[in-house]
Amino acid sequence: MKIFRTIKEQQNYSLNEKYRNVKIALVPTMGFLHGGHLSLIDKAKENADQIIVSIFVNPTQFGEGEDYKEYPRDERKDLELLREKNVDAVFIPETAEMYPEGFKTFCEVRELSKKYCGKSRPAHFRGVATVVLKLLNITKPDIAVFGEKDYQQYIIIKTMTEDLNLPIEIIPSPIIREKDGLAVSSRNIYLAKEERNEATIIYESLIMAKKMVDKGKYRVNLLREKMNELIKPKSHVHIDYIEFVNPQTLKKVEKVENPTRILIAVWIGKARLIDNMEVRPKRQSR
Ligand code: AMP
C-alpha cells in the first residue's frame, strides 16, 4: 500500500494510473476508521480498479468551539485497517500541505449549505466542499464514494461535481449501524455510558416514523410530533432538527407523497449526532 503525504506525490501517482487507463476510486475520510468507512471501500471496489483513501481532519469544516482539536485520530490503526482491506494508496497530508500560508479560495454550494446542519454549523459545508474539491483535484478519481450517513453532505458534493462539470461520478453508500441501530460514527466515542444507551432513540424514532408511513400516515407535522414525543423523555438527548425532505433537492415536504428522506440531528452530551432514513408512501413501497 502506497502512503503519500504530499500533494505532488499523490498527483503524480494518480496521473500515472490514469495514463494506464485504470479506473480510480476515492474514499475521503477524516480517519479513526470504522465499519462505515470500510463499507465505502467495499463499494468503491465494486466500481473501480484502484482504491485511494484519504485521511484528513479538515480544519475549515469545523466551526469555532467545535471539536477539531479533540476529534479522534489513530493513524497507526487506520493504516493497519487499510492494509487489511488491500487499499492501493492512502493520501494523508498535514494541514499545512493542504492549507499553506496565503490560501484564499473556497467553494460554496449555495442554499443547500445553509439549511439543516448548515444552520447550526454555518461554515461547515463550505469547508467540506472546498476540501473535497481539492481532494478530487489531487487524487483525480473516476468515482468517489460518500456515505448516506451524511446525507446532506452527499447531496452537496453531488451538486458541486455537477455544477462544476467534474468528470467524476459520486456514488452513495448505505448507512452502517451498530447492532442496536445507532449509526456508526467516529464521534460515538464521545458518549458516556448513559448517553450511549439513550442514543438508540435516534434510530428508534426513524423506525417509528417509517412504520407510521407504512400504515398510511403521511402528514409530516404528525410524524415529527410523534418523533419528538418519543425522544423527549430521554434526558440526555436534545433535538437540533427533524426534517422531511425531497431526497434530491433537500426541499422540505409537508406530506410523504413521494420517496422522502427524514433527516435528524441531535445533541447528546458534547456529541452532535446525525442520522436519516428513506420513507415512501404505500403505493410506492418496495
Ligand atoms: P468521516 O470520516 O466521518 O468524515 O466520514 C467519511 C465518509 O464515511 C463519509 O462519506 C461518511 O458519510 C461515511 N460514513 C461515516 N459513517 C458512516 C456510516 N455509519 N455508514 C456509512 N457511511 C459512513
PDB file of C-alpha atoms and ligand atoms in Angstrom:
ATOM      1  CA  MET A   1       0.000   0.000   0.000  1.00  0.00           C
ATOM      2  CA  LYS A   2       1.400   3.346  -1.024  1.00  0.00           C
ATOM      3  CA  ILE A   3       1.281   6.176   1.516  1.00  0.00           C
ATOM      4  CA  PHE A   4       1.503   9.707   0.165  1.00  0.00           C
ATOM      5  CA  ARG A   5       1.917  12.721   2.405  1.00  0.00           C
ATOM      6  CA  THR A   6       2.486  15.361  -0.261  1.00  0.00           C
ATOM      7  CA  ILE A   7       0.147  16.593  -2.977  1.00  0.00           C
ATOM      8  CA  LYS A   8       2.833  16.250  -5.614  1.00  0.00           C
ATOM      9  CA  GLU A   9       3.462  12.548  -4.889  1.00  0.00           C
ATOM     10  CA  GLN A  10      -0.260  11.775  -4.885  1.00  0.00           C
ATOM     11  CA  GLN A  11      -0.912  13.712  -8.099  1.00  0.00           C
ATOM     12  CA  ASN A  12       1.994  12.006  -9.860  1.00  0.00           C
ATOM     13  CA  TYR A  13       0.757   8.591  -8.790  1.00  0.00           C
ATOM     14  CA  SER A  14      -2.800   9.320  -9.954  1.00  0.00           C
ATOM     15  CA  LEU A  15      -1.619  10.771 -13.263  1.00  0.00           C
ATOM     16  CA  ASN A  16       0.386   7.607 -13.894  1.00  0.00           C
ATOM     17  CA  GLU A  17      -2.563   5.366 -13.085  1.00  0.00           C
ATOM     18  CA  LYS A  18      -4.807   7.412 -15.367  1.00  0.00           C
ATOM     19  CA  TYR A  19      -2.242   7.090 -18.136  1.00  0.00           C
ATOM     20  CA  ARG A  20      -2.532   3.312 -17.708  1.00  0.00           C
ATOM     21  CA  ASN A  21      -6.319   3.678 -18.099  1.00  0.00           C
ATOM     22  CA  VAL A  22      -7.009   2.402 -14.619  1.00  0.00           C
ATOM     23  CA  LYS A  23     -10.351   3.314 -13.057  1.00  0.00           C
ATOM     24  CA  ILE A  24      -9.681   5.139  -9.798  1.00  0.00           C
ATOM     25  CA  ALA A  25     -11.987   5.481  -6.790  1.00  0.00           C
ATOM     26  CA  LEU A  26     -11.524   7.961  -3.966  1.00  0.00           C
ATOM     27  CA  VAL A  27     -12.930   7.366  -0.488  1.00  0.00           C
ATOM     28  CA  PRO A  28     -12.469  10.585   1.510  1.00  0.00           C
ATOM     29  CA  THR A  29     -12.393  10.221   5.312  1.00  0.00           C
ATOM     30  CA  MET A  30     -11.277  12.025   8.435  1.00  0.00           C
ATOM     31  CA  GLY A  31      -9.721   8.811   9.776  1.00  0.00           C
ATOM     32  CA  PHE A  32     -10.400   6.952  13.042  1.00  0.00           C
ATOM     33  CA  LEU A  33     -11.783   4.377  10.676  1.00  0.00           C
ATOM     34  CA  HIS A  34     -14.743   2.146  11.491  1.00  0.00           C
ATOM     35  CA  GLY A  35     -17.129  -0.229   9.741  1.00  0.00           C
ATOM     36  CA  GLY A  36     -18.898   2.653   7.994  1.00  0.00           C
ATOM     37  CA  HIS A  37     -15.693   3.762   6.278  1.00  0.00           C
ATOM     38  CA  LEU A  38     -14.749   0.178   5.422  1.00  0.00           C
ATOM     39  CA  SER A  39     -18.117  -0.358   3.743  1.00  0.00           C
ATOM     40  CA  LEU A  40     -17.370   2.609   1.474  1.00  0.00           C
ATOM     41  CA  ILE A  41     -14.148   0.881   0.430  1.00  0.00           C
ATOM     42  CA  ASP A  42     -16.126  -2.251  -0.485  1.00  0.00           C
ATOM     43  CA  LYS A  43     -18.500  -0.100  -2.517  1.00  0.00           C
ATOM     44  CA  ALA A  44     -15.532   1.552  -4.227  1.00  0.00           C
ATOM     45  CA  LYS A  45     -14.076  -1.852  -5.110  1.00  0.00           C
ATOM     46  CA  GLU A  46     -17.331  -2.822  -6.848  1.00  0.00           C
ATOM     47  CA  ASN A  47     -16.961   0.230  -9.074  1.00  0.00           C
ATOM     48  CA  ALA A  48     -13.237   0.777  -9.712  1.00  0.00           C
ATOM     49  CA  ASP A  49      -9.818  -0.921 -10.006  1.00  0.00           C
ATOM     50  CA  GLN A  50      -7.625   1.321  -7.866  1.00  0.00           C
ATOM     51  CA  ILE A  51      -8.772   2.446  -4.418  1.00  0.00           C
ATOM     52  CA  ILE A  52      -7.380   5.601  -2.872  1.00  0.00           C
ATOM     53  CA  VAL A  53      -8.442   6.504   0.671  1.00  0.00           C
ATOM     54  CA  SER A  54      -7.730   9.968   2.006  1.00  0.00           C
ATOM     55  CA  ILE A  55      -7.355  10.692   5.704  1.00  0.00           C
ATOM     56  CA  PHE A  56      -7.506  14.349   6.633  1.00  0.00           C
ATOM     57  CA  VAL A  57      -9.179  16.070   9.568  1.00  0.00           C
ATOM     58  CA  ASN A  58     -10.132  19.211   7.716  1.00  0.00           C
ATOM     59  CA  PRO A  59      -9.923  22.322   9.912  1.00  0.00           C
ATOM     60  CA  THR A  60     -12.040  24.507   7.607  1.00  0.00           C
ATOM     61  CA  GLN A  61     -15.150  22.419   8.176  1.00  0.00           C
ATOM     62  CA  PHE A  62     -15.064  22.844  11.957  1.00  0.00           C
ATOM     63  CA  GLY A  63     -16.567  25.983  13.461  1.00  0.00           C
ATOM     64  CA  GLU A  64     -15.212  27.898  16.402  1.00  0.00           C
ATOM     65  CA  GLY A  65     -15.792  25.956  19.609  1.00  0.00           C
ATOM     66  CA  GLU A  66     -16.332  22.708  17.706  1.00  0.00           C
ATOM     67  CA  ASP A  67     -14.333  19.522  18.250  1.00  0.00           C
ATOM     68  CA  TYR A  68     -11.452  19.969  15.763  1.00  0.00           C
ATOM     69  CA  LYS A  69      -8.791  19.574  18.450  1.00  0.00           C
ATOM     70  CA  GLU A  70     -10.432  16.643  20.241  1.00  0.00           C
ATOM     71  CA  TYR A  71     -11.535  14.862  17.061  1.00  0.00           C
ATOM     72  CA  PRO A  72     -10.246  11.266  17.496  1.00  0.00           C
ATOM     73  CA  ARG A  73      -7.168  10.310  15.494  1.00  0.00           C
ATOM     74  CA  ASP A  74      -5.290   6.997  15.226  1.00  0.00           C
ATOM     75  CA  GLU A  75      -3.068   6.894  12.171  1.00  0.00           C
ATOM     76  CA  ARG A  76      -1.327   3.616  13.027  1.00  0.00           C
ATOM     77  CA  LYS A  77      -4.577   1.671  13.400  1.00  0.00           C
ATOM     78  CA  ASP A  78      -6.110   3.358  10.326  1.00  0.00           C
ATOM     79  CA  LEU A  79      -3.180   2.305   8.133  1.00  0.00           C
ATOM     80  CA  GLU A  80      -3.372  -1.233   9.533  1.00  0.00           C
ATOM     81  CA  LEU A  81      -7.084  -1.464   8.659  1.00  0.00           C
ATOM     82  CA  LEU A  82      -6.486  -0.081   5.179  1.00  0.00           C
ATOM     83  CA  ARG A  83      -3.667  -2.582   4.582  1.00  0.00           C
ATOM     84  CA  GLU A  84      -6.002  -5.411   5.604  1.00  0.00           C
ATOM     85  CA  LYS A  85      -8.541  -4.027   3.130  1.00  0.00           C
ATOM     86  CA  ASN A  86      -5.966  -4.112   0.324  1.00  0.00           C
ATOM     87  CA  VAL A  87      -6.347  -0.434  -0.427  1.00  0.00           C
ATOM     88  CA  ASP A  88      -3.891   0.699  -3.120  1.00  0.00           C
ATOM     89  CA  ALA A  89      -2.944   4.128  -1.840  1.00  0.00           C
ATOM     90  CA  VAL A  90      -3.560   6.392   1.139  1.00  0.00           C
ATOM     91  CA  PHE A  91      -3.337  10.157   0.900  1.00  0.00           C
ATOM     92  CA  ILE A  92      -2.641  11.538   4.366  1.00  0.00           C
ATOM     93  CA  PRO A  93      -1.424  15.125   4.207  1.00  0.00           C
ATOM     94  CA  GLU A  94      -0.528  17.523   7.023  1.00  0.00           C
ATOM     95  CA  THR A  95      -2.708  20.606   7.453  1.00  0.00           C
ATOM     96  CA  ALA A  96      -0.011  22.941   6.086  1.00  0.00           C
ATOM     97  CA  GLU A  97       0.225  20.823   2.931  1.00  0.00           C
ATOM     98  CA  MET A  98      -3.484  21.352   2.228  1.00  0.00           C
ATOM     99  CA  TYR A  99      -3.722  24.919   3.506  1.00  0.00           C
ATOM    100  CA  PRO A 100      -0.379  26.646   3.044  1.00  0.00           C
ATOM    101  CA  GLU A 101       0.008  30.262   4.093  1.00  0.00           C
ATOM    102  CA  GLY A 102      -1.850  32.518   1.722  1.00  0.00           C
ATOM    103  CA  PHE A 103      -4.650  30.049   0.982  1.00  0.00           C
ATOM    104  CA  LYS A 104      -7.658  32.081  -0.168  1.00  0.00           C
ATOM    105  CA  THR A 105     -10.097  30.101  -2.312  1.00  0.00           C
ATOM    106  CA  PHE A 106     -13.318  28.469  -1.120  1.00  0.00           C
ATOM    107  CA  CYS A 107     -16.110  26.581  -2.847  1.00  0.00           C
ATOM    108  CA  GLU A 108     -19.668  27.139  -1.701  1.00  0.00           C
ATOM    109  CA  VAL A 109     -22.733  25.219  -2.816  1.00  0.00           C
ATOM    110  CA  ARG A 110     -25.213  27.965  -2.114  1.00  0.00           C
ATOM    111  CA  GLU A 111     -28.592  27.438  -0.486  1.00  0.00           C
ATOM    112  CA  LEU A 112     -28.015  23.728   0.214  1.00  0.00           C
ATOM    113  CA  SER A 113     -25.156  24.621   2.559  1.00  0.00           C
ATOM    114  CA  LYS A 114     -27.256  26.906   4.735  1.00  0.00           C
ATOM    115  CA  LYS A 115     -30.067  24.506   5.638  1.00  0.00           C
ATOM    116  CA  TYR A 116     -30.377  21.803   8.271  1.00  0.00           C
ATOM    117  CA  CYS A 117     -26.852  21.028   9.531  1.00  0.00           C
ATOM    118  CA  GLY A 118     -25.694  24.277   7.912  1.00  0.00           C
ATOM    119  CA  LYS A 119     -27.890  26.268  10.313  1.00  0.00           C
ATOM    120  CA  SER A 120     -26.043  25.188  13.426  1.00  0.00           C
ATOM    121  CA  ARG A 121     -22.716  24.837  11.553  1.00  0.00           C
ATOM    122  CA  PRO A 122     -22.625  27.902   9.250  1.00  0.00           C
ATOM    123  CA  ALA A 123     -19.184  27.401   7.631  1.00  0.00           C
ATOM    124  CA  HIS A 124     -19.215  23.608   7.729  1.00  0.00           C
ATOM    125  CA  PHE A 125     -20.299  22.729   4.194  1.00  0.00           C
ATOM    126  CA  ARG A 126     -18.142  25.440   2.657  1.00  0.00           C
ATOM    127  CA  GLY A 127     -15.184  23.709   4.313  1.00  0.00           C
ATOM    128  CA  VAL A 128     -16.396  20.286   3.185  1.00  0.00           C
ATOM    129  CA  ALA A 129     -16.969  21.323  -0.441  1.00  0.00           C
ATOM    130  CA  THR A 130     -13.590  23.068  -0.577  1.00  0.00           C
ATOM    131  CA  VAL A 131     -11.603  20.169   0.816  1.00  0.00           C
ATOM    132  CA  VAL A 132     -13.437  17.598  -1.316  1.00  0.00           C
ATOM    133  CA  LEU A 133     -12.831  19.661  -4.446  1.00  0.00           C
ATOM    134  CA  LYS A 134      -9.138  19.811  -3.533  1.00  0.00           C
ATOM    135  CA  LEU A 135      -9.028  16.068  -2.835  1.00  0.00           C
ATOM    136  CA  LEU A 136     -10.692  15.341  -6.178  1.00  0.00           C
ATOM    137  CA  ASN A 137      -8.136  17.537  -7.958  1.00  0.00           C
ATOM    138  CA  ILE A 138      -5.277  15.864  -6.126  1.00  0.00           C
ATOM    139  CA  THR A 139      -6.347  12.222  -6.462  1.00  0.00           C
ATOM    140  CA  LYS A 140      -8.093  12.520  -9.866  1.00  0.00           C
ATOM    141  CA  PRO A 141     -10.621   9.734  -9.383  1.00  0.00           C
ATOM    142  CA  ASP A 142     -13.247   8.486 -11.838  1.00  0.00           C
ATOM    143  CA  ILE A 143     -15.621   7.865  -8.954  1.00  0.00           C
ATOM    144  CA  ALA A 144     -15.834   8.980  -5.338  1.00  0.00           C
ATOM    145  CA  VAL A 145     -17.874   7.219  -2.658  1.00  0.00           C
ATOM    146  CA  PHE A 146     -19.787   9.062   0.072  1.00  0.00           C
ATOM    147  CA  GLY A 147     -21.833   7.599   2.920  1.00  0.00           C
ATOM    148  CA  GLU A 148     -25.561   8.273   3.063  1.00  0.00           C
ATOM    149  CA  LYS A 149     -24.968   8.681   6.804  1.00  0.00           C
ATOM    150  CA  ASP A 150     -24.068  12.300   5.960  1.00  0.00           C
ATOM    151  CA  TYR A 151     -26.951  12.689   3.533  1.00  0.00           C
ATOM    152  CA  GLN A 152     -26.849  16.481   3.153  1.00  0.00           C
ATOM    153  CA  GLN A 153     -23.098  16.269   2.526  1.00  0.00           C
ATOM    154  CA  TYR A 154     -23.624  13.633  -0.181  1.00  0.00           C
ATOM    155  CA  ILE A 155     -26.172  15.833  -1.989  1.00  0.00           C
ATOM    156  CA  ILE A 156     -23.945  18.915  -1.671  1.00  0.00           C
ATOM    157  CA  ILE A 157     -20.929  17.094  -3.142  1.00  0.00           C
ATOM    158  CA  LYS A 158     -23.053  15.627  -5.932  1.00  0.00           C
ATOM    159  CA  THR A 159     -24.391  19.098  -6.743  1.00  0.00           C
ATOM    160  CA  MET A 160     -20.883  20.570  -6.703  1.00  0.00           C
ATOM    161  CA  THR A 161     -19.499  17.993  -9.146  1.00  0.00           C
ATOM    162  CA  GLU A 162     -22.460  18.534 -11.474  1.00  0.00           C
ATOM    163  CA  ASP A 163     -22.362  22.343 -11.261  1.00  0.00           C
ATOM    164  CA  LEU A 164     -18.601  22.452 -11.864  1.00  0.00           C
ATOM    165  CA  ASN A 165     -18.666  19.771 -14.592  1.00  0.00           C
ATOM    166  CA  LEU A 166     -16.215  17.497 -12.833  1.00  0.00           C
ATOM    167  CA  PRO A 167     -15.950  14.220 -14.783  1.00  0.00           C
ATOM    168  CA  ILE A 168     -16.438  12.231 -11.589  1.00  0.00           C
ATOM    169  CA  GLU A 169     -19.326  10.031 -10.542  1.00  0.00           C
ATOM    170  CA  ILE A 170     -20.427  10.459  -6.939  1.00  0.00           C
ATOM    171  CA  ILE A 171     -21.648   7.134  -5.568  1.00  0.00           C
ATOM    172  CA  PRO A 172     -23.702   6.898  -2.356  1.00  0.00           C
ATOM    173  CA  SER A 173     -23.260   4.015   0.082  1.00  0.00           C
ATOM    174  CA  PRO A 174     -25.815   2.917   2.711  1.00  0.00           C
ATOM    175  CA  ILE A 175     -25.611   3.657   6.441  1.00  0.00           C
ATOM    176  CA  ILE A 176     -23.799   1.088   8.588  1.00  0.00           C
ATOM    177  CA  ARG A 177     -25.294   0.686  12.067  1.00  0.00           C
ATOM    178  CA  GLU A 178     -24.339  -0.850  15.388  1.00  0.00           C
ATOM    179  CA  LYS A 179     -26.382  -3.907  16.463  1.00  0.00           C
ATOM    180  CA  ASP A 180     -28.837  -1.673  18.337  1.00  0.00           C
ATOM    181  CA  GLY A 181     -29.346   0.598  15.345  1.00  0.00           C
ATOM    182  CA  LEU A 182     -27.125   3.566  16.243  1.00  0.00           C
ATOM    183  CA  ALA A 183     -25.352   4.759  13.084  1.00  0.00           C
ATOM    184  CA  VAL A 184     -21.620   4.047  13.409  1.00  0.00           C
ATOM    185  CA  SER A 185     -19.665   7.285  13.831  1.00  0.00           C
ATOM    186  CA  SER A 186     -16.209   8.352  14.986  1.00  0.00           C
ATOM    187  CA  ARG A 187     -17.992  10.759  17.343  1.00  0.00           C
ATOM    188  CA  ASN A 188     -19.799   7.937  19.197  1.00  0.00           C
ATOM    189  CA  ILE A 189     -16.727   7.618  21.445  1.00  0.00           C
ATOM    190  CA  TYR A 190     -17.691  10.968  22.974  1.00  0.00           C
ATOM    191  CA  LEU A 191     -20.758   9.323  24.528  1.00  0.00           C
ATOM    192  CA  ALA A 192     -20.772   8.386  28.219  1.00  0.00           C
ATOM    193  CA  LYS A 193     -22.458   5.070  29.046  1.00  0.00           C
ATOM    194  CA  GLU A 194     -25.910   6.506  29.779  1.00  0.00           C
ATOM    195  CA  GLU A 195     -25.733   8.786  26.755  1.00  0.00           C
ATOM    196  CA  ARG A 196     -24.779   5.823  24.567  1.00  0.00           C
ATOM    197  CA  ASN A 197     -27.794   3.899  25.892  1.00  0.00           C
ATOM    198  CA  GLU A 198     -30.150   6.767  25.113  1.00  0.00           C
ATOM    199  CA  ALA A 199     -28.606   7.344  21.678  1.00  0.00           C
ATOM    200  CA  THR A 200     -30.523   4.365  20.244  1.00  0.00           C
ATOM    201  CA  ILE A 201     -33.646   6.564  20.379  1.00  0.00           C
ATOM    202  CA  ILE A 202     -32.462   8.286  17.167  1.00  0.00           C
ATOM    203  CA  TYR A 203     -32.817   5.118  15.122  1.00  0.00           C
ATOM    204  CA  GLU A 204     -35.930   4.056  17.027  1.00  0.00           C
ATOM    205  CA  SER A 205     -37.629   7.364  16.189  1.00  0.00           C
ATOM    206  CA  LEU A 206     -36.811   6.928  12.499  1.00  0.00           C
ATOM    207  CA  ILE A 207     -38.157   3.370  12.515  1.00  0.00           C
ATOM    208  CA  MET A 208     -41.322   4.534  14.281  1.00  0.00           C
ATOM    209  CA  ALA A 209     -41.902   7.213  11.643  1.00  0.00           C
ATOM    210  CA  LYS A 210     -41.280   4.669   8.894  1.00  0.00           C
ATOM    211  CA  LYS A 211     -43.835   2.289  10.425  1.00  0.00           C
ATOM    212  CA  MET A 212     -46.377   5.118  10.597  1.00  0.00           C
ATOM    213  CA  VAL A 213     -45.762   5.961   6.935  1.00  0.00           C
ATOM    214  CA  ASP A 214     -46.143   2.272   6.084  1.00  0.00           C
ATOM    215  CA  LYS A 215     -49.564   2.436   7.790  1.00  0.00           C
ATOM    216  CA  GLY A 216     -50.598   5.372   5.618  1.00  0.00           C
ATOM    217  CA  LYS A 217     -49.797   8.294   7.965  1.00  0.00           C
ATOM    218  CA  TYR A 218     -48.279  10.849   5.614  1.00  0.00           C
ATOM    219  CA  ARG A 219     -48.677  14.217   7.396  1.00  0.00           C
ATOM    220  CA  VAL A 220     -45.209  15.462   8.304  1.00  0.00           C
ATOM    221  CA  ASN A 221     -46.442  17.560  11.257  1.00  0.00           C
ATOM    222  CA  LEU A 222     -47.905  14.477  12.879  1.00  0.00           C
ATOM    223  CA  LEU A 223     -44.875  12.294  12.109  1.00  0.00           C
ATOM    224  CA  ARG A 224     -42.491  14.897  13.523  1.00  0.00           C
ATOM    225  CA  GLU A 225     -44.641  15.382  16.612  1.00  0.00           C
ATOM    226  CA  LYS A 226     -44.598  11.635  17.323  1.00  0.00           C
ATOM    227  CA  MET A 227     -40.816  11.512  16.883  1.00  0.00           C
ATOM    228  CA  ASN A 228     -40.474  14.481  19.259  1.00  0.00           C
ATOM    229  CA  GLU A 229     -42.720  12.766  21.826  1.00  0.00           C
ATOM    230  CA  LEU A 230     -40.685   9.570  21.659  1.00  0.00           C
ATOM    231  CA  ILE A 231     -37.359  11.374  22.110  1.00  0.00           C
ATOM    232  CA  LYS A 232     -38.460  13.889  24.778  1.00  0.00           C
ATOM    233  CA  PRO A 233     -38.277  11.561  27.825  1.00  0.00           C
ATOM    234  CA  LYS A 234     -34.599  10.842  27.099  1.00  0.00           C
ATOM    235  CA  SER A 235     -32.973  13.426  29.330  1.00  0.00           C
ATOM    236  CA  HIS A 236     -29.565  13.385  27.592  1.00  0.00           C
ATOM    237  CA  VAL A 237     -30.946  13.816  24.075  1.00  0.00           C
ATOM    238  CA  HIS A 238     -31.703  17.286  22.673  1.00  0.00           C
ATOM    239  CA  ILE A 239     -33.141  17.608  19.205  1.00  0.00           C
ATOM    240  CA  ASP A 240     -31.401  20.034  16.836  1.00  0.00           C
ATOM    241  CA  TYR A 241     -33.809  19.379  13.959  1.00  0.00           C
ATOM    242  CA  ILE A 242     -36.089  16.788  12.403  1.00  0.00           C
ATOM    243  CA  GLU A 243     -36.939  17.464   8.759  1.00  0.00           C
ATOM    244  CA  PHE A 244     -38.715  15.581   5.997  1.00  0.00           C
ATOM    245  CA  VAL A 245     -37.175  16.417   2.619  1.00  0.00           C
ATOM    246  CA  ASN A 246     -37.150  15.605  -1.058  1.00  0.00           C
ATOM    247  CA  PRO A 247     -34.178  13.198  -1.420  1.00  0.00           C
ATOM    248  CA  GLN A 248     -32.712  15.010  -4.446  1.00  0.00           C
ATOM    249  CA  THR A 249     -33.398  18.694  -3.812  1.00  0.00           C
ATOM    250  CA  LEU A 250     -33.470  18.557   0.011  1.00  0.00           C
ATOM    251  CA  LYS A 251     -36.553  20.809  -0.122  1.00  0.00           C
ATOM    252  CA  LYS A 252     -38.912  20.343   2.805  1.00  0.00           C
ATOM    253  CA  VAL A 253     -42.143  18.449   2.186  1.00  0.00           C
ATOM    254  CA  GLU A 254     -45.372  18.629   4.168  1.00  0.00           C
ATOM    255  CA  LYS A 255     -46.697  15.226   3.156  1.00  0.00           C
ATOM    256  CA  VAL A 256     -44.984  11.969   2.272  1.00  0.00           C
ATOM    257  CA  GLU A 257     -46.424  11.776  -1.232  1.00  0.00           C
ATOM    258  CA  ASN A 258     -43.190  10.596  -2.851  1.00  0.00           C
ATOM    259  CA  PRO A 259     -39.988   8.996  -1.584  1.00  0.00           C
ATOM    260  CA  THR A 260     -38.855  11.252   1.264  1.00  0.00           C
ATOM    261  CA  ARG A 261     -35.739  11.432   3.483  1.00  0.00           C
ATOM    262  CA  ILE A 262     -36.161  12.022   7.168  1.00  0.00           C
ATOM    263  CA  LEU A 263     -33.132  13.947   8.423  1.00  0.00           C
ATOM    264  CA  ILE A 264     -32.444  14.153  12.142  1.00  0.00           C
ATOM    265  CA  ALA A 265     -29.703  15.814  14.208  1.00  0.00           C
ATOM    266  CA  VAL A 266     -29.473  15.661  17.984  1.00  0.00           C
ATOM    267  CA  TRP A 267     -27.129  16.720  20.719  1.00  0.00           C
ATOM    268  CA  ILE A 268     -26.197  14.083  23.287  1.00  0.00           C
ATOM    269  CA  GLY A 269     -23.745  15.426  25.842  1.00  0.00           C
ATOM    270  CA  LYS A 270     -20.977  17.009  23.791  1.00  0.00           C
ATOM    271  CA  ALA A 271     -21.672  14.867  20.722  1.00  0.00           C
ATOM    272  CA  ARG A 272     -23.791  16.118  17.852  1.00  0.00           C
ATOM    273  CA  LEU A 273     -25.117  13.050  16.047  1.00  0.00           C
ATOM    274  CA  ILE A 274     -26.979  12.830  12.747  1.00  0.00           C
ATOM    275  CA  ASP A 275     -28.964  10.102  11.053  1.00  0.00           C
ATOM    276  CA  ASN A 276     -31.519   9.721   8.284  1.00  0.00           C
ATOM    277  CA  MET A 277     -33.861   7.254   6.633  1.00  0.00           C
ATOM    278  CA  GLU A 278     -35.871   6.982   3.457  1.00  0.00           C
ATOM    279  CA  VAL A 279     -39.634   6.549   3.708  1.00  0.00           C
ATOM    280  CA  ARG A 280     -42.081   6.159   0.855  1.00  0.00           C
ATOM    281  CA  PRO A 281     -45.871   6.138   0.598  1.00  0.00           C
ATOM    282  CA  LYS A 282     -47.629   2.779   0.328  1.00  0.00           C
ATOM    283  CA  ARG A 283     -48.249   2.660  -3.371  1.00  0.00           C
ATOM    284  CA  GLN A 284     -44.515   3.200  -3.938  1.00  0.00           C
ATOM    285  CA  SER A 285     -43.117   0.919  -1.226  1.00  0.00           C
ATOM    286  CA  ARG A 286     -40.653  -1.623  -2.497  1.00  0.00           C
TER     287      ARG A 286
HETATM  288  P1  AMP B   1     -15.928  10.981   8.172  1.00  0.00           P
HETATM  289  O1  AMP B   1     -14.621  10.306   8.416  1.00  0.00           O
HETATM  290  O2  AMP B   1     -16.850  10.951   9.343  1.00  0.00           O
HETATM  291  O3  AMP B   1     -15.782  12.341   7.537  1.00  0.00           O
HETATM  292  O4  AMP B   1     -16.679  10.100   7.075  1.00  0.00           O
HETATM  293  C1  AMP B   1     -16.089   9.773   5.864  1.00  0.00           C
HETATM  294  C2  AMP B   1     -17.093   9.101   4.982  1.00  0.00           C
HETATM  295  O5  AMP B   1     -17.603   7.931   5.630  1.00  0.00           O
HETATM  296  C3  AMP B   1     -18.299   9.976   4.650  1.00  0.00           C
HETATM  297  O6  AMP B   1     -18.668   9.774   3.301  1.00  0.00           O
HETATM  298  C4  AMP B   1     -19.342   9.450   5.596  1.00  0.00           C
HETATM  299  O7  AMP B   1     -20.661   9.654   5.144  1.00  0.00           O
HETATM  300  C5  AMP B   1     -19.013   7.978   5.621  1.00  0.00           C
HETATM  301  N1  AMP B   1     -19.565   7.346   6.823  1.00  0.00           N
HETATM  302  C6  AMP B   1     -19.326   7.686   8.112  1.00  0.00           C
HETATM  303  N2  AMP B   1     -20.059   6.910   8.942  1.00  0.00           N
HETATM  304  C7  AMP B   1     -20.762   6.062   8.154  1.00  0.00           C
HETATM  305  C8  AMP B   1     -21.721   5.017   8.414  1.00  0.00           C
HETATM  306  N3  AMP B   1     -22.093   4.672   9.630  1.00  0.00           N
HETATM  307  N4  AMP B   1     -22.254   4.358   7.348  1.00  0.00           N
HETATM  308  C9  AMP B   1     -21.888   4.690   6.081  1.00  0.00           C
HETATM  309  N5  AMP B   1     -21.004   5.665   5.774  1.00  0.00           N
HETATM  310  C10 AMP B   1     -20.446   6.335   6.794  1.00  0.00           C
END
